[in-house]
Tab-separated table of C-alpha atoms and ligand atoms in Angstrom:
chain	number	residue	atom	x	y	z
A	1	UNK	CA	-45.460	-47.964	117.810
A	2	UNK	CA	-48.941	-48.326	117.345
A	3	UNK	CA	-49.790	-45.149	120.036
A	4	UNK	CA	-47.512	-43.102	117.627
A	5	UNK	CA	-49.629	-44.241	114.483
A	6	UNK	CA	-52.486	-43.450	116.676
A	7	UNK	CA	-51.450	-39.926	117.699
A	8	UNK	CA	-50.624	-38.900	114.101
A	9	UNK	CA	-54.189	-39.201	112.796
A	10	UNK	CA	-56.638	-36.709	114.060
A	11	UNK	CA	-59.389	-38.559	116.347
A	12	UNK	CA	-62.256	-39.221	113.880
A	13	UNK	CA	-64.756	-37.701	116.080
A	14	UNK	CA	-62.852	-34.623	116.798
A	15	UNK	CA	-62.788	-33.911	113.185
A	16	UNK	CA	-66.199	-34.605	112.320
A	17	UNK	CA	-67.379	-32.604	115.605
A	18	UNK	CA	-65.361	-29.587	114.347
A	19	UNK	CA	-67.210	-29.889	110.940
A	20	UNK	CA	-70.353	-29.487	112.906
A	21	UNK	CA	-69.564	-27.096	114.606
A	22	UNK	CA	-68.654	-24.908	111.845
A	23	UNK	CA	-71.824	-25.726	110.028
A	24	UNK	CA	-73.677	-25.074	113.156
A	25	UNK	CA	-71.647	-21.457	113.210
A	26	UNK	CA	-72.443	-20.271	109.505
A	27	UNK	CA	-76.362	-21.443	110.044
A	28	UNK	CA	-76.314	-23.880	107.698
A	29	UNK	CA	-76.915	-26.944	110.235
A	30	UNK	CA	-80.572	-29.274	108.676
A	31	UNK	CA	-82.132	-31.424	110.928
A	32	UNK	CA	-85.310	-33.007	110.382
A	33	UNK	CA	-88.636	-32.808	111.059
A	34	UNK	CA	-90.662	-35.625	112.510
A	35	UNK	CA	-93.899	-36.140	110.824
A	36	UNK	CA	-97.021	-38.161	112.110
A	37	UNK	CA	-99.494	-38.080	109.087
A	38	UNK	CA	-99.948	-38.982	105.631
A	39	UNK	CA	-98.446	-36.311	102.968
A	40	UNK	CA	-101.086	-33.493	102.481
A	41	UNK	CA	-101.881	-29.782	103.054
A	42	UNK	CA	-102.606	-30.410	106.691
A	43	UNK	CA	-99.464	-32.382	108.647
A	44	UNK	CA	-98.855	-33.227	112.079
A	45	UNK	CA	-95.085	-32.368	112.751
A	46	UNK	CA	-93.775	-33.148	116.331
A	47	UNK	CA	-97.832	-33.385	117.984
A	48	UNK	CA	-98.339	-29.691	116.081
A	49	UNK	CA	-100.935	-29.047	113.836
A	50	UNK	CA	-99.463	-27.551	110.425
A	51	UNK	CA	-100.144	-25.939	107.205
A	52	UNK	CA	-97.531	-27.594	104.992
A	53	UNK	CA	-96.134	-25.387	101.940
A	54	UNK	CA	-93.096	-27.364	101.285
A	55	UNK	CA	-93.724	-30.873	99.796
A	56	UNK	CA	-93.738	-31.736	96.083
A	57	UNK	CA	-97.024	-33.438	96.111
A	58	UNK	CA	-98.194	-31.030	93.390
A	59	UNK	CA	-101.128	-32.448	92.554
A	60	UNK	CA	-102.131	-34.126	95.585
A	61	UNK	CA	-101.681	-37.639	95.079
A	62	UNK	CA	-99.122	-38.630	97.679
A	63	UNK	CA	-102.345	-39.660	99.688
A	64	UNK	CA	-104.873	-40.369	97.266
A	65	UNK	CA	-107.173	-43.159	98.105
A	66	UNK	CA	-106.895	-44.793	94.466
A	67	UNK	CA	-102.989	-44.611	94.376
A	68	UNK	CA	-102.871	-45.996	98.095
A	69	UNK	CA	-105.206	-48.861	96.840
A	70	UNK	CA	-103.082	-49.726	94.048
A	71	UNK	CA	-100.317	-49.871	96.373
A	72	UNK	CA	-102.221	-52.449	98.441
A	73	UNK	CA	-103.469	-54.633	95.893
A	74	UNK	CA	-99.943	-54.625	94.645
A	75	UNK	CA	-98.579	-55.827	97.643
A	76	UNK	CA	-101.222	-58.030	98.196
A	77	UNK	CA	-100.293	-59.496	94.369
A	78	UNK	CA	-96.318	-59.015	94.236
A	79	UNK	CA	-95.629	-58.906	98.338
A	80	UNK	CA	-93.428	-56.344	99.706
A	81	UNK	CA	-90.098	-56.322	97.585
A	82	UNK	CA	-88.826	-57.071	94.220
A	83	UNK	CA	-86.649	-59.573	95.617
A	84	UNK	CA	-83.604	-58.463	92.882
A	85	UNK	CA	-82.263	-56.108	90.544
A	86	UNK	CA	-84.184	-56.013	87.050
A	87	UNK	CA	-81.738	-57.869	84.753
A	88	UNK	CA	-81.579	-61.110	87.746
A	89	UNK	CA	-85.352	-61.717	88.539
A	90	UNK	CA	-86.360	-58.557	89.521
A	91	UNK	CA	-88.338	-57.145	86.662
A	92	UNK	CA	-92.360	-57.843	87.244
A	93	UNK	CA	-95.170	-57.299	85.336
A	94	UNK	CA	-96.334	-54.077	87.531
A	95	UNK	CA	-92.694	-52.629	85.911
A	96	UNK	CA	-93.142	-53.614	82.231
A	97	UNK	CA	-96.664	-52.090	82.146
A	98	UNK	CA	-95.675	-48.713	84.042
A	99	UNK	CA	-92.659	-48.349	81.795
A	100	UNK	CA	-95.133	-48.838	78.596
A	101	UNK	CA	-97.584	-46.391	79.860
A	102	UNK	CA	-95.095	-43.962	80.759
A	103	UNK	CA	-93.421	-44.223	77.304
A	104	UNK	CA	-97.095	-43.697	75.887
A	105	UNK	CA	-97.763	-40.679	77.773
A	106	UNK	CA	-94.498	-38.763	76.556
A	107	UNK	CA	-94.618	-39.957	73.086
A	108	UNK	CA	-91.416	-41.506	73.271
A	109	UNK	CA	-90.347	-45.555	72.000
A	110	UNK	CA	-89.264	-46.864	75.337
A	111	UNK	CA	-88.819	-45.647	79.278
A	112	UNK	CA	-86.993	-47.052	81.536
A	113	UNK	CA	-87.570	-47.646	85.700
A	114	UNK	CA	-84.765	-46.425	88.078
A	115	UNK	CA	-85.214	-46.593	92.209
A	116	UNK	CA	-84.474	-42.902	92.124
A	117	UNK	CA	-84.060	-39.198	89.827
A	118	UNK	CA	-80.442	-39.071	91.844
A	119	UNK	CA	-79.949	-43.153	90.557
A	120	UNK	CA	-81.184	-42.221	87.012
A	121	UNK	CA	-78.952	-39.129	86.010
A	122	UNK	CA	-76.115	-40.991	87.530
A	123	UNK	CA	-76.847	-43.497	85.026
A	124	UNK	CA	-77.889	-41.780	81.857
A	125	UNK	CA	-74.807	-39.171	82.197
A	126	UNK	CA	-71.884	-42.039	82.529
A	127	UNK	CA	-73.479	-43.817	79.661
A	128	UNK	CA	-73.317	-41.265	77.667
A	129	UNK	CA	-69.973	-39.656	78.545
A	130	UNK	CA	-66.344	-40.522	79.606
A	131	UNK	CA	-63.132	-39.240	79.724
A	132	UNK	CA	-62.684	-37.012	76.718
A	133	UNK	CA	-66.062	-35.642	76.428
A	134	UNK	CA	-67.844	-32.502	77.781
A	135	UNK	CA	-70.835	-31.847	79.826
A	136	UNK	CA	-72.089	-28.572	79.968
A	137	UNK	CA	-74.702	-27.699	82.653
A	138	UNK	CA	-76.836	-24.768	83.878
A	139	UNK	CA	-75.313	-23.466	86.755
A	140	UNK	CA	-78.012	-24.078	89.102
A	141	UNK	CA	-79.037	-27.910	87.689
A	142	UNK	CA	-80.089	-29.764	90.739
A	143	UNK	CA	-76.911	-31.927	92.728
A	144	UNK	CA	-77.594	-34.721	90.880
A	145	UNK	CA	-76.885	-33.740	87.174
A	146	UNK	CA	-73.607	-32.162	88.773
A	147	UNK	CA	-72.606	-35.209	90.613
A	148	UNK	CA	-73.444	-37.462	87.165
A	149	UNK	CA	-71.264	-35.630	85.206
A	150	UNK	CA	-68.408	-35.853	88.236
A	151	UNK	CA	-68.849	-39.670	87.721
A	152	UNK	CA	-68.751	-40.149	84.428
A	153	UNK	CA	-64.905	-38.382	84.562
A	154	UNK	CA	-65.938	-35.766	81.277
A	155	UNK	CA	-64.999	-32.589	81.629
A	156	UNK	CA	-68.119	-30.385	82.981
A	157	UNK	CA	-68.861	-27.185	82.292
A	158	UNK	CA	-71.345	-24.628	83.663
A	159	UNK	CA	-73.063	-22.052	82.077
A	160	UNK	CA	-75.025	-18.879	83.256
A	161	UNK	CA	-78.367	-19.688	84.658
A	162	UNK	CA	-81.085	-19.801	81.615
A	163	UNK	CA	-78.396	-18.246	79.523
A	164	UNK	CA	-78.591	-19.953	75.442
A	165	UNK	CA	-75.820	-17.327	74.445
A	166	UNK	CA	-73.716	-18.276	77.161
A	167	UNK	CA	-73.826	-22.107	76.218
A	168	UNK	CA	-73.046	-21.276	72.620
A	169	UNK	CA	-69.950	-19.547	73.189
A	170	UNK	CA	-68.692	-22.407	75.483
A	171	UNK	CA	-70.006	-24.721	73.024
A	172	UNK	CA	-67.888	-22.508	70.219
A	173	UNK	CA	-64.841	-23.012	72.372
A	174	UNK	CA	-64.848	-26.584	72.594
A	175	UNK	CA	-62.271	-28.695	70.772
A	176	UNK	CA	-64.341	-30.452	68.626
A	177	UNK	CA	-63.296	-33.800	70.207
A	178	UNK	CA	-65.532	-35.619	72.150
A	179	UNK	CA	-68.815	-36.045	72.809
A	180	UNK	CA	-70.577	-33.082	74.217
A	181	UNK	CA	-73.335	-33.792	76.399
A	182	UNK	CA	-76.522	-30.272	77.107
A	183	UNK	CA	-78.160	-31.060	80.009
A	184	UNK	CA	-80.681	-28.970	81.912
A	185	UNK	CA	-83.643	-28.668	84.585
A	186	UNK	CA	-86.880	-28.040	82.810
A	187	UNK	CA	-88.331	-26.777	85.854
A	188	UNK	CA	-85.676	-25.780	88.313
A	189	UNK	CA	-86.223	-27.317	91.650
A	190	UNK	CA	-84.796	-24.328	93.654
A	191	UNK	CA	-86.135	-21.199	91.834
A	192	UNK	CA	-89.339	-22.420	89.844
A	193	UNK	CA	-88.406	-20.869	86.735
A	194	UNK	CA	-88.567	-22.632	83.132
A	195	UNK	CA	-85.044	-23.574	81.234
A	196	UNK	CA	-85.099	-21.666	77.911
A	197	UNK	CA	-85.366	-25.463	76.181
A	198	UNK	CA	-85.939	-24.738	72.438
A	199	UNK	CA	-83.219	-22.455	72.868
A	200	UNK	CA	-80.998	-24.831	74.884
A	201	UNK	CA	-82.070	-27.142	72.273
A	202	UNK	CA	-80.796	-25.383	69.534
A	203	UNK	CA	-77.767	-24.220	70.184
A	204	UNK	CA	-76.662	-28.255	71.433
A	205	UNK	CA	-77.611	-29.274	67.884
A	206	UNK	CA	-75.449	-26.550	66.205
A	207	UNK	CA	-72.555	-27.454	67.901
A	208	UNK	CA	-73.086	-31.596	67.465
A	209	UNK	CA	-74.256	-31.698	71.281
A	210	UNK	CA	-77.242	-33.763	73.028
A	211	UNK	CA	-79.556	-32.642	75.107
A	212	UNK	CA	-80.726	-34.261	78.072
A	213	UNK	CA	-83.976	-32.573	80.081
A	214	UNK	CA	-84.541	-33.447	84.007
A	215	UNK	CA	-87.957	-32.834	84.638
A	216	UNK	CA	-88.347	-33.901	87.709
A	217	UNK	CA	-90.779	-31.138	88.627
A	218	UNK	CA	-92.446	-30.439	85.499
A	219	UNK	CA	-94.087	-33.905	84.303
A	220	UNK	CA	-97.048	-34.032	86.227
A	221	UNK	CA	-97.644	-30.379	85.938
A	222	UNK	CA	-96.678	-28.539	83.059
A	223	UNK	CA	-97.480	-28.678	79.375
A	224	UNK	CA	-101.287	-29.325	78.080
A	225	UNK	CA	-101.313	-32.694	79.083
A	226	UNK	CA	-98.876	-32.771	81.936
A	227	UNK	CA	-96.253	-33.987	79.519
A	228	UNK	CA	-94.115	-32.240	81.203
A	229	UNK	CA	-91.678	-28.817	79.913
A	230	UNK	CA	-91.185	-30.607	76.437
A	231	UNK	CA	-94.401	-30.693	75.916
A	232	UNK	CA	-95.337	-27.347	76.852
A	233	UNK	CA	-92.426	-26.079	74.408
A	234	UNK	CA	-93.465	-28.743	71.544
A	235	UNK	CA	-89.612	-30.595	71.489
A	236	UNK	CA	-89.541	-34.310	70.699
A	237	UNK	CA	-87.431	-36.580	70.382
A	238	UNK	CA	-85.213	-35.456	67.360
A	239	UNK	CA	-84.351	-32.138	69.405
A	240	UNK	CA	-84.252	-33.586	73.288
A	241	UNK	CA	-83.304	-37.512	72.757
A	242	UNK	CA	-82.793	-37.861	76.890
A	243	UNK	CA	-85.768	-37.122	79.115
A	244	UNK	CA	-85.699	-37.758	82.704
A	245	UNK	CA	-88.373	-37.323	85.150
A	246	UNK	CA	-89.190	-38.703	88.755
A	247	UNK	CA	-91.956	-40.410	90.242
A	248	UNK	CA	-91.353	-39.062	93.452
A	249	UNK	CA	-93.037	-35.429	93.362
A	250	UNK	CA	-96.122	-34.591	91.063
A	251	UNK	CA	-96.188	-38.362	91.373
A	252	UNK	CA	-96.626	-38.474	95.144
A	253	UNK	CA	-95.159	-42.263	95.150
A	254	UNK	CA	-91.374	-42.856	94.511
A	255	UNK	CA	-88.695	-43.586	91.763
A	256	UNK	CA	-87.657	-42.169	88.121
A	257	UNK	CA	-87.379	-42.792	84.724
A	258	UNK	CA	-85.799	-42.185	81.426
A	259	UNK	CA	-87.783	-41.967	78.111
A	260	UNK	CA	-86.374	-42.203	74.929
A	261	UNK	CA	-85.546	-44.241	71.807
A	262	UNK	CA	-85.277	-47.688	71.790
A	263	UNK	CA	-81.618	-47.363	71.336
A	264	UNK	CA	-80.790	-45.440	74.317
A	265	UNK	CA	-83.055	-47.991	76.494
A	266	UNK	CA	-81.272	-50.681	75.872
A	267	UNK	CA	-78.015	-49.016	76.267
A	268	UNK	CA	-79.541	-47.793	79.305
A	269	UNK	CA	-79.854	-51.403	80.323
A	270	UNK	CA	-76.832	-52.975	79.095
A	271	UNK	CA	-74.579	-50.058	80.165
A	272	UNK	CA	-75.970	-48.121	83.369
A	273	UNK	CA	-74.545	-49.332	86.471
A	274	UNK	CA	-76.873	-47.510	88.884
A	275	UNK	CA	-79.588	-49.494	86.813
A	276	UNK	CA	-78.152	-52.769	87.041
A	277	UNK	CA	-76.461	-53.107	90.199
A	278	UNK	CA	-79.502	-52.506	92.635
A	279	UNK	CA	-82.493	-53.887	93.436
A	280	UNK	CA	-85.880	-53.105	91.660
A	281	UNK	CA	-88.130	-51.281	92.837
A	282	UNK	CA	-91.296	-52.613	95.100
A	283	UNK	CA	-93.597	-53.374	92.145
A	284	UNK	CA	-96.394	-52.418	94.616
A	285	UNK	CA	-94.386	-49.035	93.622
A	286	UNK	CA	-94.846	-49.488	90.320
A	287	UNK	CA	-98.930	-50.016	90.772
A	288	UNK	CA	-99.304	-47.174	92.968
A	289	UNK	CA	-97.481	-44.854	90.366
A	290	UNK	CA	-99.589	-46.587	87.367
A	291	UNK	CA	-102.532	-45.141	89.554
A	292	UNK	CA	-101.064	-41.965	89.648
A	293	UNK	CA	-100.482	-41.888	85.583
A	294	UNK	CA	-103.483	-42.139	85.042
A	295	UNK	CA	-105.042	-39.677	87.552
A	296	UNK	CA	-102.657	-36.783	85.722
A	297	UNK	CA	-104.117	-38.275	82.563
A	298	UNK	CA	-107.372	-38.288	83.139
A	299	UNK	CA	-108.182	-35.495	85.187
A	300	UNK	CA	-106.794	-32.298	83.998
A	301	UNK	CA	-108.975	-30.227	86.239
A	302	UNK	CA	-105.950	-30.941	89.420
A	303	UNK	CA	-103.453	-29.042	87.174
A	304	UNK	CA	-106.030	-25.854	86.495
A	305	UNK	CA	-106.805	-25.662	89.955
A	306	UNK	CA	-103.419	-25.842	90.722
A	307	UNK	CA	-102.500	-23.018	88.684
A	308	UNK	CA	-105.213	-21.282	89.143
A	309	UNK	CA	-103.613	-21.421	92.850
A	310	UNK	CA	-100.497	-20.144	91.501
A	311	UNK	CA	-101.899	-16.997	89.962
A	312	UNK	CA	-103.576	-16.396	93.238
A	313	UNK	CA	-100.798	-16.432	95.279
A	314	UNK	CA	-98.557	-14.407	93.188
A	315	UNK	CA	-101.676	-11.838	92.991
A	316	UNK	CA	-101.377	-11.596	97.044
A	317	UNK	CA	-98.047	-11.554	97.564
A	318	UNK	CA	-97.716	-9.083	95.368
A	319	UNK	CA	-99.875	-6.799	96.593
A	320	UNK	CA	-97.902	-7.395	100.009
A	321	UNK	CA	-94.507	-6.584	97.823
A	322	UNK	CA	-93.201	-10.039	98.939
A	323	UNK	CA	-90.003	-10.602	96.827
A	324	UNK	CA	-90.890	-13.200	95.122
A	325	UNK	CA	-88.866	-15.297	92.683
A	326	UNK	CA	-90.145	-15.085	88.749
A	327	UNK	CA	-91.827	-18.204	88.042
A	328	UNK	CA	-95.395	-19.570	86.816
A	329	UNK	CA	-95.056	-22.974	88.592
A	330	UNK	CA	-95.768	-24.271	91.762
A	331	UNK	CA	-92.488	-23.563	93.417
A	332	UNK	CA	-92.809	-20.063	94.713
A	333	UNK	CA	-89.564	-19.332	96.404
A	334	UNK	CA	-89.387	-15.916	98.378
A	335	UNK	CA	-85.481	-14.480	98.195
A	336	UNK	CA	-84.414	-13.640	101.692
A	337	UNK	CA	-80.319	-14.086	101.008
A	338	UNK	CA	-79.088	-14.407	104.383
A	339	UNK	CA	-79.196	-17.892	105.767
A	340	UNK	CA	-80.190	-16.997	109.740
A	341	UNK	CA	-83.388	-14.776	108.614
A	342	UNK	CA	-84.628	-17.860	106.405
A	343	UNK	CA	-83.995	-19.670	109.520
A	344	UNK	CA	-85.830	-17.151	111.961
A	345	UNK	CA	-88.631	-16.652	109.080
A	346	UNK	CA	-88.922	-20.300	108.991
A	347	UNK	CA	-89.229	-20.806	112.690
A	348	UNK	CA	-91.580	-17.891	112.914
A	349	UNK	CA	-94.164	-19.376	110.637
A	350	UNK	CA	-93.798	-22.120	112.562
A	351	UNK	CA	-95.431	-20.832	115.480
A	352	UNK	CA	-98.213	-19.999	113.601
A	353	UNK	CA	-98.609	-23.626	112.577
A	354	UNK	CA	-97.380	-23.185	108.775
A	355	UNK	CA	-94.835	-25.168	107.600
A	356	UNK	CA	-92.390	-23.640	105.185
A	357	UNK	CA	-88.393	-24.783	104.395
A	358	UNK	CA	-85.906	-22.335	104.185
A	359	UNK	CA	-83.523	-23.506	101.937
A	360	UNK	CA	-80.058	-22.639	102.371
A	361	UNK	CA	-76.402	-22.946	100.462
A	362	UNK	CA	-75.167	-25.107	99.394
A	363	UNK	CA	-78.566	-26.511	98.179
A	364	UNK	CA	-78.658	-22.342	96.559
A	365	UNK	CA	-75.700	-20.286	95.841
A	366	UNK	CA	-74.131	-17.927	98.646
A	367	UNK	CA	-76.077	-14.702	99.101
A	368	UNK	CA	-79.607	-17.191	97.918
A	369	UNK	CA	-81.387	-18.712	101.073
A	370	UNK	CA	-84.620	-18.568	100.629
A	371	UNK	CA	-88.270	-19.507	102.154
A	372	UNK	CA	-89.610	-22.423	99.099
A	373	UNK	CA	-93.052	-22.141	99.499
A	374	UNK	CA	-94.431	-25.230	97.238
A	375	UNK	CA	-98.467	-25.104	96.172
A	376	UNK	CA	-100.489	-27.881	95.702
A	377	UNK	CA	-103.692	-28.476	94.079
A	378	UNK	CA	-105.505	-29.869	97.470
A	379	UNK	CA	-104.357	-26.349	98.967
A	380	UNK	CA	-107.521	-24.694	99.671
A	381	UNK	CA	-107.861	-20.704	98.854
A	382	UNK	CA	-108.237	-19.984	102.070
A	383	UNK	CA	-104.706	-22.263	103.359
A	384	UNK	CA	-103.069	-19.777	100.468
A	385	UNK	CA	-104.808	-16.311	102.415
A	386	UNK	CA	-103.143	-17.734	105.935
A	387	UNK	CA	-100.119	-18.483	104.690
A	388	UNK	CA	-99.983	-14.820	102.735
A	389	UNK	CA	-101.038	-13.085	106.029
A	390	UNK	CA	-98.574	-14.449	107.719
A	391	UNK	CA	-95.878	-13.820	104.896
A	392	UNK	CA	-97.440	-9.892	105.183
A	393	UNK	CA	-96.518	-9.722	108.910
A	394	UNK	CA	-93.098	-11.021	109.077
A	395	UNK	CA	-91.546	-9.918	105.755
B	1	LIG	C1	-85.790	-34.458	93.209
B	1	LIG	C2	-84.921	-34.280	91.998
B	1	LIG	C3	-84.090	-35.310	91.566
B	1	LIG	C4	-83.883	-36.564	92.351
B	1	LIG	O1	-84.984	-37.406	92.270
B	1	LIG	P1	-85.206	-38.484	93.428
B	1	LIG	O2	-86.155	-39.449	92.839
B	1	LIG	O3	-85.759	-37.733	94.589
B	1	LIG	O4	-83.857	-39.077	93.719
B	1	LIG	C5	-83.378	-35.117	90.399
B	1	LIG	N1	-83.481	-33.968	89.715
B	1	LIG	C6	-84.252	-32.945	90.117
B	1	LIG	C7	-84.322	-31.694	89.297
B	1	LIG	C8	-84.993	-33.068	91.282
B	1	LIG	O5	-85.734	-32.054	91.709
C-alpha cells in the first residue's frame, strides 16, 4: 500500500528539477556571485578585479572606517547578538538611541527598529489592514509591499505606474467600507523614478485613505537633508502618517524602520508580528547605523557629489543614445527588454572587469529586463567614463 501512496505523488526532486529547468529555458535562472572584498566601487568577484555598478551603497558607507568602528566598539560593548526579540530582553540601549535619532532626523514622534524593509512592510501593512479593507498599490511597488498586503488578507489593488488619476478612479469605485490603505515606493527600486507623492497624497485623503511611503532608496539620498522623498516634496505627517525606510542601502549596514506618530508605534509594537516574534537586531547593528546617521547628517557634500555623478552619467550616455530609463537618482537602469541580451550584456561587461546586474522578470514586468547600473558617491569620474565606454561599444 504504501508503494501505491508513493507512486501517486510526483518524486519531489523530479518536480523541482523540472521547475529549473524551465527557468533555466526562459533565461531567467540567478545564481550568485562570490565576492572577496569589502562593499565598494572596486570588488573582487571570483579572484577578478571589478568595477561594481550594482550595489546600493549610495553614499559609500557600507565600508566606511567610522561606521565599521562603531560596529566594533559595539560588539566589543553589547557582544555579537541581541540575545532576544525586543519586547523579551532584546531591546538595548544602541536600539533606543538609533530609533530616537532616526525619529529626529525625519521629524516624526517615534520610529521603530525592524531586522529588515521585507520584515517591516509585512508588519506595518497587516496592522493596518484585514479582511474587509483595501490596499491599493503602484503597480511596480517593490515584492514586499505586494506580499504585505497578500498577508494581511485585504483586498489589493494595483494601479498604473505613477498614475494619481488612475488611483482616484479606483479609489471612486470603492465601497466605502473598509479601511483603504495608499501605499507607494518613493524612489522605485527597479526604475529610479520618483512616485508622484503629493499627488498620491492627495487623492488617499479625498477618498478617507492612508498613505504609507517605502523609501527604502530615497532616505539617505534625496530631499535637502537626505530626509528622504517626503522631504524633498515637503509632506509630513498629517498627509503621509506611515514612512518606511531601510538601513540596508544608502545606509550601507542592515535593517529598517518605521517613523511615525506615537500612536502607530506602539501599535506597531503591540500588534506587528514580524516585530515581535523575532529576534532583535545585533545592537552592534544599531551603532554602526547610528554612525552612518550621522555621516548623511553631517556631511552633505557625499549627496552633491553623488548627484553631481548622476548628471554626468546621464550627460554621457546620452550622447552615446543609451536608452536610458527617466530618473534623477542614483539608479540608472538601461531598458534592454529581452531577458538573454541583459544576460549576454551583463556577461560582456564582465569581461571587461565591470560589474553590472541585469535584472530580469519577475523582479520587472515581461518585455522589462534591464542592465541596473547603481552610482555611488565613492565612484570616481573616471570609473563612470569606463563604464560609459564600455556601455558605447556593446549597446
Ligand atoms: C530593499 C527594499 C526593501 C527590503 O528591505 P530589506 O531591508 O532589504 O529587507 C523594501 N522595499 C524596497 C522599495 C526596497 O528596495
Amino acid at each position: 500500500m504504501a508503494g501505491m501512496v508513493d507512486a501517486a505523488r510526483r518524486d519531489l526532486t523530479a518536480t523541482l528539477a523540472a521547475t529549473l529547468r524551465r527557468i533555466e529555458r526562459d533565461h531567467l535562472y540567478r545564481t550568485r556571485r562570490t565576492l572577496e572584498t569589502p562593499a565598494g566601487p572596486r570588488v573582487v568577484v571570483e579572484g577578478r578585479e571589478c568595477l561594481s555598478f550594482c550595489s546600493n551603497d549610495y553614499l559609500g558607507l557600507a565600508s566606511h572606517g567610522e561606521v565599521v568602528a562603531a560596529f566594533q566598539r559595539g560588539a566589543a560593548r553589547y557582544g555579537a547578538g541581541s540575545s532576544a526579540s525586543h519586547l523579551i530582553c532584546g531591546h538595548s540601549a544602541a536600539h533606543h538611541a538609533l530609533e530616537e535619532e532616526l525619529a529626529d532626523f525625519l521629524g516624526r514622534e517615534r520610529a521603530l527598529l525592524f531586522s529588515t524593509g521585507y520584515m517591516a512592510n509585512l508588519g506595518v501593512v497587516s496592522v493596518l489592514c484585514g479582511r474587509g479593507d483595501t490596499v491599493l498599490e503602484d503597480r511596480l511597488n517593490h515584492a514586499s509591499l505586494l506580499d504585505a498586503a497578500t498577508l494581511s488578507r485585504a483586498r489589493l489593488r494595483r494601479y498604473a505606474h505613477g498614475d494619481a488619476r488612475d488611483l482616484e478612479s479606483r479609489l471612486a469605485a470603492l465601497s466605502g467600507e473598509g479601511r483603504v490603505l495608499v501605499v507607494s515606493d518613493g524612489v522605485f527600486s527597479m526604475d529610479g523614478d520618483l512616485a508622484p507623492l503629493p499627488q498620491l497624497a492627495d487623492a488617499a485623503a479625498r477618498h478617507g485613505g492612508w498613505m504609507m511611503v517605502d523609501d527604502a532608496h530615497g532616505v539617505g539620498v534625496v530631499g535637502p537633508n537626505g530626509a528622504g522623498t517626503l522631504e524633498r516634496f515637503g509632506l509630513d505627517e498629517s498627509r503621509v502618517p506611515v514612512l518606511m525606510g531601510t538601513l540596508g542601502k544608502a545606509f550601507g549596514v542592515f535593517g529598517a524602520f518605521v517613523a511615525g506618530s506615537g500612536v502607530l508605534i506602539e501599535s506597531l509594537i503591540q500588534l506587528a508580528r514580524s516585530y515581535i516574534y523575532t529576534t532583535a537586531l545585533p545592537p552592534a547593528v544599531a551603532e554602526a547605523a547610528r554612525a552612518s546617521l550621522r555621516l548623511i547628517r553631517e556631511e552633505g557634500w557625499r549627496r552633491e557629489r553623488l548627484h553631481a555623478l548622476v548628471r554626468r552619467f546621464r550627460e554621457g550616455a546620452a550622447g552615446l543614445n543609451l536608452p536610458l530609463l527617466e530618473s534623477d537618482t542614483p539608479i540608472q537602469p538601461l531598458l534592454v527588454e529581452e531577458p538573454q541580451r541583459a544576460l549576454h550584456l551583463a556577461a560582456a561587461l564582465l569581461e571587461r572587469n565591470i560589474l553590472v546586474s541585469a535584472i530580469r522578470p519577475p523582479t520587472v514586468p515581461a518585455g522589462g529586463a534591464r542592465l541596473r547600473v547603481t552610482l555611488s558617491s565613492a565612484h570616481s569620474e573616471a570609473d563612470l567614463d569606463l563604464l560609459l565606454d564600455a556601455l558605447g561599444e556593446l549597446v
